[in-house]
Amino acid sequence: MSVKGRIAEVFDSVQGEGLYLGEKQLFVRFFGCNLSCRFCDTKLNRFIEYEPEELFEELKLYQNDYHSISFTGGEPLLQIDFLRDVLRLTSKDGYKNYLETNGTLSGELEMVIDDLDVVAMDLKLPSSTDMGMLWGMHRRFLKIASRKEVFLKSIICQSTKEEDLVEALWLIKEVNKTAILVLQPNSFEDHNQMQEKLETFRYICKKADITTCVIPQVHTIAWFR
Ligand code: SF4
């Protein structure tokens, strides 16, 4: 018997962050997360249970004029058995699978990497998240993700320390120096006050020879979600 998944919502919209900003996607938002970032804007309190086949049938009802299916959260990899079954169905049917993940569950990623096309991975900077260090988890995760197209995203807050960025750059250099790092100013803070910090951070990335770009989240604009 297949495992049921807890899904907060299914909708089509336009990607609001990262390198695929502006691309139309079909979104499947998974319920639940293993982290508790200070800046989290996806506090979910409701879900619907689906069998993998049920979700797949629902996805097929949407007009397929989008770039890919974005499996997002929460943290999709937390529901690995369900996710694996869904990804098998979608990839077998020719859909492109895009995973948005906090980049911590490498064992689970290993189980589904073959059915993924793009991995959009968070690189959590401790002075941004107000959590402990996750470097070891991120290192293992990026190694596996690098078998497919991967890019990294780090939220930058006024509290973010330069030393955390430097540590992140070391990690990228060590594991996959061609991976692009997207710096995302925290949408809850005044971007103008962070301009100087973002400029400094861009310069540090350039010196480290890591390709980077500053892309704000635009979820709150018009029909972006
Ligand atoms: S990883 Fe994402 S969903 Fe989980 S707590 Fe952090 S910001 Fe929220």
Short mmCIF file of C-alpha atoms and ligand atoms in Angstrom, two decimals:
data_model
loop_
_atom_site.label_atom_id
_atom_site.label_comp_id
_atom_site.label_asym_id
_atom_site.label_seq_id
_atom_site.Cartn_x
_atom_site.Cartn_y
_atom_site.Cartn_z
CA MET A 1 0.00 0.00 0.00
CA SER A 2 1.35 3.44 -0.91
CA VAL A 3 2.04 6.07 1.75
CA LYS A 4 -0.25 9.09 1.91
CA GLY A 5 1.22 12.57 1.60
CA ARG A 6 0.23 15.68 3.54
CA ILE A 7 -0.13 18.51 1.02
CA ALA A 8 -0.92 22.08 2.04
CA GLU A 9 -1.85 23.30 -1.45
CA VAL A 10 -1.60 22.68 -5.20
CA PHE A 11 -1.71 25.67 -7.54
CA ASP A 12 -0.21 27.07 -10.71
CA SER A 13 1.60 30.39 -10.57
CA VAL A 14 4.89 32.06 -11.36
CA GLN A 15 8.12 31.29 -9.52
CA GLY A 16 8.79 34.12 -7.09
CA GLU A 17 12.46 33.56 -6.26
CA GLY A 18 15.78 32.18 -7.41
CA LEU A 19 17.19 31.61 -10.89
CA TYR A 20 13.80 30.62 -12.34
CA LEU A 21 12.10 33.80 -11.17
CA GLY A 22 9.18 34.57 -13.49
CA GLU A 23 8.84 31.04 -14.94
CA LYS A 24 5.37 29.56 -14.82
CA GLN A 25 5.26 26.48 -12.62
CA LEU A 26 2.83 24.09 -11.06
CA PHE A 27 3.38 24.13 -7.28
CA VAL A 28 2.87 21.30 -4.81
CA ARG A 29 3.38 22.62 -1.30
CA PHE A 30 4.25 19.94 1.24
CA PHE A 31 3.15 20.30 4.83
CA GLY A 32 5.75 20.27 7.61
CA CYS A 33 9.39 21.22 8.00
CA ASN A 34 12.34 19.97 10.04
CA LEU A 35 13.75 23.48 10.59
CA SER A 36 12.49 26.68 12.22
CA CYS A 37 14.12 29.63 10.48
CA ARG A 38 13.57 33.01 12.09
CA PHE A 39 12.36 34.53 8.80
CA CYS A 40 10.02 31.68 7.78
CA ASP A 41 7.00 32.92 5.83
CA THR A 42 5.36 29.53 5.26
CA LYS A 43 3.67 28.74 8.56
CA LEU A 44 1.16 26.12 7.45
CA ASN A 45 -1.65 24.80 9.59
CA ARG A 46 -3.79 22.77 7.19
CA PHE A 47 -3.25 19.95 4.76
CA ILE A 48 -5.08 17.45 2.59
CA GLU A 49 -4.03 13.82 2.45
CA TYR A 50 -3.35 12.33 -0.98
CA GLU A 51 -2.33 8.95 -2.32
CA PRO A 52 0.52 9.44 -4.87
CA GLU A 53 -1.76 8.43 -7.75
CA GLU A 54 -4.47 10.83 -6.55
CA LEU A 55 -2.07 13.75 -6.56
CA PHE A 56 -0.73 12.75 -9.97
CA GLU A 57 -4.26 12.70 -11.41
CA GLU A 58 -4.88 16.18 -9.98
CA LEU A 59 -1.65 17.52 -11.51
CA LYS A 60 -2.68 16.21 -14.91
CA LEU A 61 -5.81 18.40 -14.80
CA TYR A 62 -3.68 21.55 -15.20
CA GLN A 63 -2.83 22.75 -18.68
CA ASN A 64 0.76 21.72 -19.26
CA ASP A 65 2.20 25.05 -20.39
CA TYR A 66 4.58 25.49 -17.46
CA HIS A 67 8.31 25.03 -17.03
CA SER A 68 8.17 22.36 -14.33
CA ILE A 69 6.43 21.04 -11.26
CA SER A 70 7.85 22.72 -8.17
CA PHE A 71 7.80 20.46 -5.13
CA THR A 72 8.08 22.94 -2.30
CA GLY A 73 7.20 23.33 1.35
CA GLY A 74 7.77 23.15 4.19
CA GLU A 75 10.31 20.47 3.32
CA PRO A 76 9.21 17.94 0.67
CA LEU A 77 11.98 15.46 1.53
CA LEU A 78 10.44 14.96 4.98
CA GLN A 79 7.75 12.87 3.27
CA ILE A 80 10.22 10.86 1.26
CA ASP A 81 8.18 7.72 0.54
CA PHE A 82 5.28 9.72 -0.82
CA LEU A 83 7.53 12.13 -2.72
CA ARG A 84 9.48 9.26 -4.30
CA ASP A 85 6.28 7.66 -5.59
CA VAL A 86 4.96 10.95 -7.00
CA LEU A 87 8.27 11.81 -8.69
CA ARG A 88 8.38 8.40 -10.34
CA LEU A 89 4.92 9.00 -11.79
CA THR A 90 5.63 12.53 -13.02
CA SER A 91 9.06 11.80 -14.52
CA LYS A 92 7.80 8.66 -16.23
CA ASP A 93 5.12 10.80 -17.86
CA GLY A 94 7.66 13.37 -19.11
CA TYR A 95 7.13 16.15 -16.55
CA LYS A 96 10.12 18.19 -15.37
CA ASN A 97 10.63 17.95 -11.59
CA TYR A 98 11.98 20.93 -9.64
CA LEU A 99 12.70 20.49 -5.93
CA GLU A 100 12.78 23.44 -3.51
CA THR A 101 14.50 22.25 -0.38
CA ASN A 102 16.24 23.46 2.75
CA GLY A 103 19.23 21.29 1.80
CA THR A 104 19.58 19.22 4.96
CA LEU A 105 18.18 15.72 4.26
CA SER A 106 20.88 14.17 2.07
CA GLY A 107 19.87 10.51 2.65
CA GLU A 108 16.39 11.31 1.39
CA LEU A 109 17.73 13.30 -1.57
CA GLU A 110 19.81 10.28 -2.61
CA MET A 111 16.57 8.27 -2.88
CA VAL A 112 14.98 10.65 -5.42
CA ILE A 113 17.86 12.40 -7.20
CA ASP A 114 17.45 10.30 -10.36
CA ASP A 115 13.91 11.61 -10.87
CA LEU A 116 14.79 15.29 -10.35
CA ASP A 117 15.73 17.84 -13.02
CA VAL A 118 16.50 20.95 -10.94
CA VAL A 119 17.41 21.31 -7.25
CA ALA A 120 16.92 24.77 -5.71
CA MET A 121 18.75 24.37 -2.43
CA ASP A 122 18.89 26.66 0.59
CA LEU A 123 22.23 27.36 2.19
CA LYS A 124 21.26 28.47 5.66
CA LEU A 125 23.52 31.06 7.24
CA PRO A 126 23.30 30.70 11.05
CA SER A 127 23.30 34.45 11.70
CA SER A 128 20.28 34.78 9.35
CA THR A 129 18.24 31.83 10.56
CA ASP A 130 18.98 32.12 14.29
CA MET A 131 19.55 28.35 14.31
CA GLY A 132 22.67 26.24 14.72
CA MET A 133 25.22 25.52 11.99
CA LEU A 134 24.17 23.16 9.22
CA TRP A 135 27.41 23.13 7.19
CA GLY A 136 27.96 19.35 7.40
CA MET A 137 24.40 18.61 6.28
CA HIS A 138 24.62 21.17 3.46
CA ARG A 139 27.98 19.77 2.30
CA ARG A 140 26.64 16.21 2.01
CA PHE A 141 23.47 17.48 0.34
CA LEU A 142 25.23 19.60 -2.27
CA LYS A 143 27.47 16.66 -3.25
CA ILE A 144 24.40 14.62 -4.21
CA ALA A 145 22.44 17.55 -5.70
CA SER A 146 25.40 18.33 -7.98
CA ARG A 147 24.59 15.25 -10.04
CA LYS A 148 21.74 17.39 -11.45
CA GLU A 149 21.22 21.09 -12.18
CA VAL A 150 21.54 22.84 -8.83
CA PHE A 151 21.66 26.38 -7.51
CA LEU A 152 21.85 27.76 -3.99
CA LYS A 153 19.86 30.41 -2.15
CA SER A 154 20.80 32.25 1.03
CA ILE A 155 18.53 34.71 2.81
CA ILE A 156 20.41 37.82 3.84
CA CYS A 157 19.21 39.73 6.90
CA GLN A 158 20.55 42.73 8.72
CA SER A 159 21.86 40.22 11.28
CA THR A 160 23.80 38.17 8.70
CA LYS A 161 27.50 38.01 9.45
CA GLU A 162 30.25 38.18 6.84
CA GLU A 163 32.00 35.18 8.41
CA ASP A 164 28.94 32.99 7.62
CA LEU A 165 29.03 34.01 3.96
CA VAL A 166 32.76 33.23 3.82
CA GLU A 167 32.11 29.78 5.32
CA ALA A 168 29.34 29.19 2.74
CA LEU A 169 31.68 30.15 -0.09
CA TRP A 170 34.31 27.71 1.15
CA LEU A 171 31.70 24.99 1.12
CA ILE A 172 30.62 25.81 -2.46
CA LYS A 173 34.24 25.93 -3.63
CA GLU A 174 34.97 22.60 -2.04
CA VAL A 175 31.92 20.75 -3.38
CA ASN A 176 30.77 22.43 -6.62
CA LYS A 177 32.42 25.70 -7.52
CA THR A 178 30.21 26.17 -10.59
CA ALA A 179 26.99 26.30 -8.53
CA ILE A 180 25.42 29.77 -8.58
CA LEU A 181 24.60 31.38 -5.23
CA VAL A 182 21.50 33.60 -5.11
CA LEU A 183 21.53 36.17 -2.31
CA GLN A 184 17.96 36.96 -1.24
CA PRO A 185 17.41 40.01 0.95
CA ASN A 186 14.91 39.11 3.68
CA SER A 187 11.52 40.34 2.47
CA PHE A 188 10.50 41.34 6.02
CA GLU A 189 13.33 43.87 6.33
CA ASP A 190 14.04 47.20 4.68
CA HIS A 191 16.11 46.42 1.56
CA ASN A 192 17.46 49.98 1.41
CA GLN A 193 19.15 49.50 4.75
CA MET A 194 20.79 46.35 3.43
CA GLN A 195 22.16 47.81 0.23
CA GLU A 196 25.66 48.34 1.57
CA LYS A 197 25.77 44.84 3.03
CA LEU A 198 24.61 43.29 -0.25
CA GLU A 199 27.26 45.20 -2.18
CA THR A 200 29.95 43.99 0.23
CA PHE A 201 28.68 40.42 0.01
CA ARG A 202 28.69 40.53 -3.79
CA TYR A 203 32.27 41.73 -3.71
CA ILE A 204 33.28 38.91 -1.34
CA CYS A 205 31.67 36.35 -3.67
CA LYS A 206 33.45 37.84 -6.67
CA LYS A 207 36.81 37.66 -4.87
CA ALA A 208 36.08 34.02 -4.05
CA ASP A 209 35.27 33.40 -7.74
CA ILE A 210 31.75 32.17 -6.98
CA THR A 211 29.02 33.33 -9.35
CA THR A 212 26.36 35.17 -7.44
CA CYS A 213 23.35 37.38 -8.02
CA VAL A 214 21.04 39.37 -5.78
CA ILE A 215 17.40 38.45 -6.43
CA PRO A 216 14.73 39.64 -3.98
CA GLN A 217 11.73 37.41 -3.32
CA VAL A 218 8.68 38.74 -5.14
CA HIS A 219 5.98 36.45 -3.69
CA THR A 220 3.96 39.37 -2.51
CA ILE A 221 3.74 41.09 -5.89
CA ALA A 222 0.57 40.76 -8.01
CA TRP A 223 -0.09 37.14 -8.99
CA PHE A 224 3.25 35.81 -7.70
CA ARG A 225 2.80 33.58 -4.62
S1 SF4 B 1 13.34 25.69 5.84
FE1 SF4 B 1 11.85 26.98 4.77
S2 SF4 B 1 9.85 26.18 5.42
FE2 SF4 B 1 11.38 25.37 6.85
S3 SF4 B 1 11.39 26.81 8.56
FE3 SF4 B 1 13.01 27.45 7.15
S4 SF4 B 1 12.06 28.94 5.79
FE4 SF4 B 1 10.38 27.83 6.82
#
